[in-house]
Tab-separated table of C-alpha atoms and ligand atoms in Angstrom:
chain	number	residue	atom	x	y	z
D	1	MET	CA	21.886	-6.551	38.446
D	2	THR	CA	20.415	-4.675	35.527
D	3	THR	CA	16.978	-5.034	34.074
D	4	ALA	CA	16.279	-4.851	30.359
D	5	PRO	CA	14.824	-1.484	29.351
D	6	ALA	CA	11.078	-1.639	28.802
D	7	ARG	CA	10.350	-1.790	25.069
D	8	ARG	CA	8.539	1.381	24.163
D	9	PRO	CA	5.454	0.793	22.008
D	10	ALA	CA	6.015	2.083	18.455
D	11	PRO	CA	3.985	5.227	17.674
D	12	PRO	CA	0.966	4.725	15.378
D	13	PHE	CA	1.869	4.072	11.717
D	14	GLY	CA	2.569	7.255	9.782
D	15	THR	CA	2.527	9.735	12.659
D	16	VAL	CA	6.280	10.361	12.925
D	17	PRO	CA	7.976	12.224	10.077
D	18	ALA	CA	11.656	11.525	9.396
D	19	PRO	CA	13.677	14.767	9.562
D	20	VAL	CA	14.364	15.191	5.831
D	21	MET	CA	12.049	15.325	2.798
D	22	VAL	CA	12.890	15.640	-0.878
D	23	VAL	CA	11.135	18.119	-3.183
D	24	SER	CA	10.992	18.813	-6.918
D	25	GLU	CA	8.765	21.345	-8.705
D	26	ALA	CA	7.349	20.905	-12.184
D	27	VAL	CA	6.710	23.785	-14.557
D	28	ASP	CA	5.424	23.002	-18.055
D	29	GLY	CA	6.073	19.330	-17.445
D	30	VAL	CA	9.743	19.803	-16.506
D	31	PHE	CA	10.721	18.753	-12.979
D	32	SER	CA	13.545	20.505	-11.112
D	33	THR	CA	16.461	18.497	-9.691
D	34	PRO	CA	15.216	16.904	-6.427
D	35	ARG	CA	16.498	18.644	-3.273
D	36	ALA	CA	16.678	17.288	0.271
D	37	VAL	CA	15.283	19.812	2.781
D	38	PRO	CA	14.167	19.674	6.423
D	39	VAL	CA	10.541	18.572	6.841
D	40	ALA	CA	8.397	21.676	7.187
D	41	PRO	CA	4.923	22.835	6.174
D	42	LEU	CA	4.593	23.307	2.409
D	43	GLU	CA	3.996	26.749	1.052
D	44	LEU	CA	0.890	26.383	-1.042
D	45	HIS	CA	-1.270	29.074	-2.595
D	46	PRO	CA	-4.873	28.767	-1.342
D	47	PHE	CA	-5.940	28.805	-5.011
D	48	ALA	CA	-3.836	25.655	-5.665
D	49	HIS	CA	-5.519	23.159	-8.007
D	50	VAL	CA	-5.086	20.212	-5.595
D	51	LEU	CA	-7.041	21.929	-2.798
D	52	HIS	CA	-10.107	22.437	-4.972
D	53	TYR	CA	-10.063	19.801	-7.675
D	54	GLY	CA	-8.246	16.887	-6.082
D	55	SER	CA	-5.213	16.669	-8.387
D	56	ALA	CA	-3.117	14.417	-6.154
D	57	CYS	CA	-1.589	10.964	-6.171
D	58	PHE	CA	0.930	9.150	-4.013
D	59	GLU	CA	2.960	6.005	-3.475
D	60	GLY	CA	3.917	3.923	-0.464
D	61	LEU	CA	7.048	1.765	-0.288
D	62	LYS	CA	9.559	0.714	2.316
D	63	ALA	CA	13.282	0.609	2.983
D	64	HIS	CA	14.315	-2.218	5.336
D	65	ARG	CA	17.412	-2.575	7.444
D	66	GLY	CA	18.852	-6.005	6.646
D	67	VAL	CA	20.428	-8.519	8.989
D	68	ASP	CA	23.782	-7.250	7.609
D	69	GLY	CA	22.911	-3.662	8.606
D	70	VAL	CA	22.496	-2.542	4.966
D	71	VAL	CA	19.350	-0.513	4.205
D	72	ARG	CA	17.552	-1.646	1.054
D	73	LEU	CA	14.595	-0.279	-0.884
D	74	PHE	CA	12.054	-2.908	-1.891
D	75	ARG	CA	10.799	-3.004	-5.505
D	76	VAL	CA	11.296	0.720	-5.993
D	77	ASP	CA	11.022	0.377	-9.804
D	78	ARG	CA	7.481	-0.984	-9.517
D	79	HIS	CA	6.399	1.802	-7.185
D	80	VAL	CA	7.900	4.429	-9.481
D	81	ALA	CA	6.084	2.933	-12.477
D	82	ARG	CA	2.802	3.006	-10.560
D	83	LEU	CA	3.296	6.636	-9.478
D	84	ARG	CA	3.775	7.530	-13.141
D	85	ARG	CA	0.579	5.646	-14.036
D	86	SER	CA	-1.328	7.412	-11.235
D	87	SER	CA	0.053	10.818	-12.343
D	88	ALA	CA	-1.288	10.247	-15.835
D	89	LEU	CA	-4.692	9.187	-14.482
D	90	VAL	CA	-5.056	12.390	-12.415
D	91	HIS	CA	-3.685	14.487	-15.315
D	92	LEU	CA	-0.580	15.685	-13.520
D	93	PRO	CA	2.774	15.977	-15.309
D	94	VAL	CA	4.424	12.535	-15.360
D	95	PRO	CA	7.920	12.687	-13.839
D	96	ASP	CA	10.737	10.630	-15.401
D	97	ALA	CA	11.268	7.292	-13.693
D	98	GLY	CA	14.941	8.136	-13.090
D	99	LEU	CA	14.041	11.396	-11.355
D	100	VAL	CA	11.506	9.791	-9.012
D	101	GLU	CA	13.861	6.936	-8.204
D	102	ALA	CA	16.674	9.401	-7.446
D	103	ALA	CA	14.332	11.409	-5.213
D	104	ILE	CA	13.349	8.265	-3.280
D	105	HIS	CA	16.983	7.187	-2.885
D	106	ALA	CA	17.854	10.692	-1.656
D	107	ALA	CA	15.048	10.562	0.910
D	108	VAL	CA	16.355	7.268	2.301
D	109	ALA	CA	19.999	8.363	2.233
D	110	ALA	CA	19.182	11.569	4.136
D	111	ASN	CA	17.221	9.644	6.789
D	112	LEU	CA	19.427	6.553	7.165
D	113	GLU	CA	19.908	7.184	10.873
D	114	VAL	CA	16.204	6.823	11.626
D	115	VAL	CA	15.634	3.575	9.695
D	116	PRO	CA	14.370	1.249	12.458
D	117	ASP	CA	15.498	-2.339	12.952
D	118	PRO	CA	13.035	-5.055	11.867
D	119	PRO	CA	10.123	-5.491	12.298
D	120	GLY	CA	10.177	-1.725	11.741
D	121	ALA	CA	11.073	-0.067	8.426
D	122	LEU	CA	11.371	3.360	6.835
D	123	TYR	CA	8.113	4.007	5.006
D	124	LEU	CA	8.497	6.263	1.959
D	125	ARG	CA	5.620	8.360	0.739
D	126	PRO	CA	6.139	10.021	-2.655
D	127	LEU	CA	3.373	12.583	-3.195
D	128	LEU	CA	2.514	14.549	-6.328
D	129	ILE	CA	0.090	17.489	-6.211
D	130	GLY	CA	-1.217	20.106	-8.662
D	131	THR	CA	-0.110	23.551	-7.498
D	132	GLU	CA	-1.380	25.934	-10.196
D	133	PRO	CA	-3.027	28.850	-8.367
D	134	ASN	CA	-6.224	29.046	-10.412
D	135	ILE	CA	-9.665	28.246	-9.038
D	136	GLY	CA	-11.082	28.718	-12.513
D	137	SER	CA	-9.295	25.621	-13.806
D	138	ALA	CA	-11.812	22.948	-12.757
D	139	ALA	CA	-11.914	21.593	-16.292
D	140	SER	CA	-8.205	21.732	-17.066
D	141	PRO	CA	-5.146	20.062	-15.559
D	142	SER	CA	-2.812	21.910	-13.209
D	143	ALA	CA	0.034	23.447	-15.215
D	144	THR	CA	2.413	23.213	-12.267
D	145	ALA	CA	3.038	20.447	-9.759
D	146	LEU	CA	5.066	19.584	-6.691
D	147	LEU	CA	6.654	16.203	-6.079
D	148	THR	CA	7.731	15.472	-2.525
D	149	VAL	CA	9.119	12.287	-1.020
D	150	LEU	CA	8.295	12.036	2.676
D	151	ALA	CA	9.691	9.415	5.010
D	152	SER	CA	8.477	7.950	8.288
D	153	PRO	CA	9.964	5.304	10.570
D	154	VAL	CA	7.210	2.752	11.178
D	155	GLY	CA	6.456	-0.356	13.192
D	156	ASP	CA	3.537	-2.646	12.410
D	157	TYR	CA	0.634	-1.061	10.525
D	158	PHE	CA	-2.009	-2.763	12.619
D	159	ALA	CA	-1.536	-1.644	16.204
D	160	ASP	CA	-1.827	-5.159	17.602
D	161	GLY	CA	0.408	-6.845	15.017
D	162	GLU	CA	-0.478	-10.503	14.797
D	163	ARG	CA	-4.211	-10.294	15.391
D	164	ALA	CA	-6.306	-11.541	12.472
D	165	LEU	CA	-8.613	-8.958	10.905
D	166	ARG	CA	-12.379	-8.783	10.684
D	167	LEU	CA	-13.476	-7.753	7.184
D	168	ALA	CA	-16.981	-6.646	6.296
D	169	VAL	CA	-17.883	-7.565	2.715
D	170	GLU	CA	-19.594	-4.769	0.756
D	171	THR	CA	-21.469	-6.290	-2.187
D	172	VAL	CA	-23.132	-3.175	-3.562
D	173	LEU	CA	-21.012	-0.036	-3.320
D	174	PRO	CA	-17.657	0.169	-5.125
D	175	ARG	CA	-14.522	1.516	-3.409
D	176	THR	CA	-14.082	4.096	-6.158
D	177	THR	CA	-15.043	4.509	-9.799
D	178	PRO	CA	-13.707	1.873	-12.218
D	179	GLN	CA	-11.550	4.380	-14.108
D	180	PHE	CA	-9.663	5.325	-10.917
D	181	GLY	CA	-9.226	1.908	-9.353
D	182	GLU	CA	-5.672	1.599	-10.648
D	183	ALA	CA	-4.619	5.033	-9.359
D	184	LYS	CA	-3.235	5.678	-5.892
D	185	ALA	CA	-5.189	8.922	-5.930
D	186	GLY	CA	-6.052	10.716	-2.715
D	187	ALA	CA	-9.725	11.115	-3.595
D	188	ASN	CA	-10.215	7.317	-3.705
D	189	TYR	CA	-9.724	7.082	0.032
D	190	VAL	CA	-12.379	9.609	0.995
D	191	LEU	CA	-14.778	7.921	-1.428
D	192	ALA	CA	-14.374	4.647	0.497
D	193	LEU	CA	-14.533	6.221	3.929
D	194	GLY	CA	-18.307	6.221	4.364
D	195	VAL	CA	-18.535	2.472	3.789
D	196	ILE	CA	-15.559	1.791	6.071
D	197	ARG	CA	-16.881	3.941	8.920
D	198	HIS	CA	-20.264	2.261	8.693
D	199	ALA	CA	-18.656	-1.216	8.778
D	200	ARG	CA	-16.636	-0.255	11.850
D	201	ALA	CA	-19.649	1.080	13.695
D	202	ALA	CA	-22.134	-1.619	12.653
D	203	HIS	CA	-19.917	-4.738	12.625
D	204	GLY	CA	-16.739	-3.862	14.525
D	205	ALA	CA	-14.899	-4.466	11.236
D	206	ASP	CA	-11.257	-3.486	10.771
D	207	GLN	CA	-11.691	-2.989	7.059
D	208	VAL	CA	-14.113	-3.482	4.175
D	209	LEU	CA	-13.703	-5.990	1.367
D	210	PHE	CA	-15.249	-4.362	-1.669
D	211	ALA	CA	-17.146	-6.770	-3.932
D	212	PRO	CA	-19.486	-4.609	-6.017
D	213	ASP	CA	-22.003	-6.742	-7.951
D	214	GLY	CA	-20.742	-9.713	-5.950
D	215	LEU	CA	-17.300	-9.625	-7.604
D	216	VAL	CA	-14.445	-9.509	-5.079
D	217	GLN	CA	-11.930	-6.703	-5.683
D	218	GLU	CA	-9.855	-5.523	-2.694
D	219	THR	CA	-10.064	-3.797	0.689
D	220	GLY	CA	-9.748	-0.044	1.341
D	221	ALA	CA	-5.944	-0.086	1.100
D	222	ALA	CA	-4.811	-3.675	0.558
D	223	ASN	CA	-5.335	-6.555	-1.880
D	224	PHE	CA	-7.201	-9.732	-0.950
D	225	LEU	CA	-6.078	-13.355	-1.167
D	226	LEU	CA	-7.567	-16.735	-0.298
D	227	LEU	CA	-4.987	-19.261	0.856
D	228	ASP	CA	-4.862	-22.941	1.595
D	229	GLU	CA	-2.121	-25.499	1.824
D	230	GLY	CA	-0.192	-25.201	-1.458
D	231	ARG	CA	-2.788	-22.910	-3.013
D	232	VAL	CA	-3.425	-19.178	-3.442
D	233	VAL	CA	-6.506	-17.680	-5.109
D	234	THR	CA	-6.848	-13.968	-5.816
D	235	PRO	CA	-8.866	-11.738	-8.157
D	236	ALA	CA	-7.187	-11.334	-11.564
D	237	LEU	CA	-5.833	-7.840	-12.244
D	238	ASP	CA	-8.441	-5.443	-13.484
D	239	PRO	CA	-8.313	-1.628	-13.943
D	240	ALA	CA	-11.014	-1.342	-11.251
D	241	PHE	CA	-8.626	-2.108	-8.381
D	242	LEU	CA	-5.090	-1.322	-7.316
D	243	HIS	CA	-2.313	-3.528	-8.671
D	244	GLY	CA	-0.414	-4.110	-5.456
D	245	VAL	CA	3.321	-4.677	-5.529
D	246	THR	CA	2.980	-6.863	-2.429
D	247	ARG	CA	0.293	-8.913	-4.195
D	248	ASP	CA	2.678	-9.533	-7.083
D	249	THR	CA	5.531	-10.338	-4.674
D	250	VAL	CA	3.469	-12.800	-2.623
D	251	LEU	CA	2.184	-14.571	-5.755
D	252	THR	CA	5.746	-14.844	-7.106
D	253	LEU	CA	7.037	-16.262	-3.813
D	254	ALA	CA	4.112	-18.701	-3.677
D	255	ARG	CA	4.952	-19.936	-7.202
D	256	ASP	CA	8.639	-20.224	-6.195
D	257	LEU	CA	7.540	-22.432	-3.278
D	258	GLY	CA	5.579	-24.651	-5.667
D	259	ASP	CA	2.077	-23.453	-4.762
D	260	ASP	CA	-0.784	-23.378	-7.257
D	261	VAL	CA	-1.621	-19.727	-7.887
D	262	GLU	CA	-5.007	-18.902	-9.378
D	263	GLU	CA	-5.580	-15.359	-10.622
D	264	ARG	CA	-9.196	-15.306	-11.681
D	265	GLU	CA	-12.674	-14.009	-10.931
D	266	VAL	CA	-13.624	-14.507	-7.269
D	267	ARG	CA	-17.305	-14.181	-6.395
D	268	VAL	CA	-18.697	-13.609	-2.887
D	269	GLU	CA	-20.423	-17.007	-2.947
D	270	GLU	CA	-16.963	-18.559	-2.970
D	271	LEU	CA	-16.166	-16.753	0.287
D	272	THR	CA	-19.107	-18.435	1.964
D	273	ASP	CA	-17.858	-21.874	0.952
D	274	TRP	CA	-14.133	-21.277	1.462
D	275	SER	CA	-12.702	-23.575	4.119
D	276	GLY	CA	-9.141	-22.223	4.002
D	277	GLU	CA	-7.542	-18.940	5.080
D	278	ALA	CA	-7.744	-15.375	3.821
D	279	ALA	CA	-5.273	-12.511	4.027
D	280	VAL	CA	-4.736	-8.950	2.828
D	281	SER	CA	-1.491	-7.732	1.249
D	282	GLY	CA	0.073	-4.297	1.022
D	283	THR	CA	3.291	-2.441	1.745
D	284	ALA	CA	1.865	-1.257	5.058
D	285	ALA	CA	-0.189	-4.370	5.886
D	286	VAL	CA	2.566	-6.799	4.651
D	287	LEU	CA	0.479	-10.014	4.664
D	288	THR	CA	-2.103	-9.908	7.423
D	289	GLY	CA	-4.455	-12.762	8.187
D	290	VAL	CA	-8.235	-12.430	8.116
D	291	GLY	CA	-10.022	-14.144	10.998
D	292	HIS	CA	-13.621	-13.198	10.261
D	293	LEU	CA	-15.700	-12.138	7.274
D	294	VAL	CA	-18.988	-10.328	7.809
D	295	LEU	CA	-21.328	-11.258	4.939
D	296	ASP	CA	-24.940	-10.043	4.779
D	297	GLY	CA	-24.565	-8.862	8.369
D	298	ARG	CA	-23.510	-12.328	9.595
D	299	SER	CA	-20.019	-12.925	10.921
D	300	ARG	CA	-18.260	-16.046	9.657
D	301	ARG	CA	-15.071	-17.363	11.216
D	302	LEU	CA	-12.262	-18.520	8.933
D	303	GLY	CA	-10.379	-21.509	10.341
D	304	ASP	CA	-9.813	-20.927	14.053
D	305	GLY	CA	-10.122	-17.164	13.613
D	306	GLN	CA	-6.357	-16.659	13.926
D	307	VAL	CA	-3.622	-16.017	11.360
D	308	GLY	CA	-3.296	-19.320	9.457
D	309	ALA	CA	-0.231	-21.420	8.626
D	310	ALA	CA	-0.295	-20.721	4.861
D	311	THR	CA	-0.439	-16.978	5.557
D	312	ARG	CA	2.455	-17.177	8.029
D	313	ARG	CA	4.560	-19.195	5.608
D	314	LEU	CA	4.263	-16.611	2.808
D	315	ARG	CA	4.639	-13.702	5.199
D	316	THR	CA	7.867	-15.213	6.522
D	317	ALA	CA	9.140	-15.737	2.953
D	318	LEU	CA	8.368	-12.101	2.121
D	319	LEU	CA	10.040	-10.679	5.225
D	320	ALA	CA	13.124	-12.872	4.649
D	321	VAL	CA	13.737	-11.271	1.227
D	322	GLN	CA	13.048	-7.760	2.529
D	323	ARG	CA	15.479	-8.212	5.415
D	324	GLY	CA	18.207	-9.804	3.314
D	325	GLU	CA	17.992	-13.092	5.223
D	326	VAL	CA	17.849	-15.009	1.943
D	327	GLY	CA	19.186	-14.311	-1.535
D	328	ASP	CA	17.310	-11.785	-3.674
D	329	ALA	CA	16.582	-14.164	-6.577
D	330	HIS	CA	14.338	-11.681	-8.393
D	331	GLY	CA	16.496	-8.561	-8.002
D	332	TRP	CA	13.845	-6.802	-5.926
D	333	THR	CA	16.044	-4.886	-3.483
D	334	ARG	CA	18.291	-1.845	-3.972
D	335	PRO	CA	20.880	-0.951	-1.322
D	336	VAL	CA	21.013	2.689	-0.228
D	337	THR	CA	24.172	4.220	1.163
D	338	GLY	CA	24.668	7.604	2.764
Q	401	PLP	C1	-1.455	0.814	-1.726
Q	401	PLP	C2	-2.648	-0.008	-1.917
Q	401	PLP	C3	-2.598	-1.406	-2.038
Q	401	PLP	C4	-1.344	-2.197	-1.802
Q	401	PLP	O1	-0.374	-1.950	-2.768
Q	401	PLP	P1	1.141	-2.342	-2.456
Q	401	PLP	O2	1.840	-1.974	-3.709
Q	401	PLP	O3	1.160	-3.789	-2.188
Q	401	PLP	O4	1.572	-1.535	-1.294
Q	401	PLP	C5	-3.771	-2.091	-2.351
Q	401	PLP	N1	-4.933	-1.438	-2.487
Q	401	PLP	C6	-5.027	-0.109	-2.350
Q	401	PLP	C7	-6.329	0.539	-2.541
Q	401	PLP	C8	-3.891	0.649	-2.054
Q	401	PLP	O5	-3.993	1.964	-1.887
């Protein structure tokens, strides 16, 4: 008699690099042809612009192994467009969409063997940094840049998968400044860190829902949605917060399923009265239920405190497209071959 091998727990999200990365250098705005190279420390001059003045932006997207064994990138065009938008906002040279897309494809193709089976995926992390070695250039953009596409096999982002999150609502401090909300810029995440660490320590929160001036925006790294049977409510797009690809995908799938989708202003008072579910969306978070909201220091349970039925339904619809279990009606996936 044989016993099934014990399932090893997946390592924490983002801690395992895939063996190959793709690099391209920009000089005077012209990027070199992307090259696949073994993952290794970058050679960076200590005077590099990014180290002193924060010229950095990134992306996060996934390639999924389908039920047919084919590996497919999900909405790569949208992620490339957003990287280009972020590059412009941090005054780095903007790479051509075709070049970034080719670099991402190359990173998947070179790491096909380590793409996990569902629920895992290959997480892709394009990164663009200013490399000009000049510490006197605080008031000018970096003349040179490095684009890398890193890859990492991942399991679930939240260590305990299906548990609903506890979000602390921050009604005063913003996550970042309004002019950088739309950028996936590295500096945004350290700006938010003080509020997040405080919420963890004071309220046992998993994340913070930022609602400066009482206007709901998003969490530290995911968008926010209110859900109910046949209904989804989420803040309308605004330059002050990140335009999530998962947000757009979930809203599209909800409309396809006949739900009412409201993209509009959401005020914190509405959270107090909301009798339905809440969830956060993001490439890493997928669609994760919210079980508790901490408002004015008081914890409020949503529903039974677990992941709700409306959240599960949309999450299942999203995963089905990503894994090729259903037709790709919107042309969101791109197969990658070796
Ligand atoms: C990446 C990110 C999201 C989610 O965007 P997706 O495109 O859905 O992955 C939302 N908010 C912030 C601040 C993010 O960094």
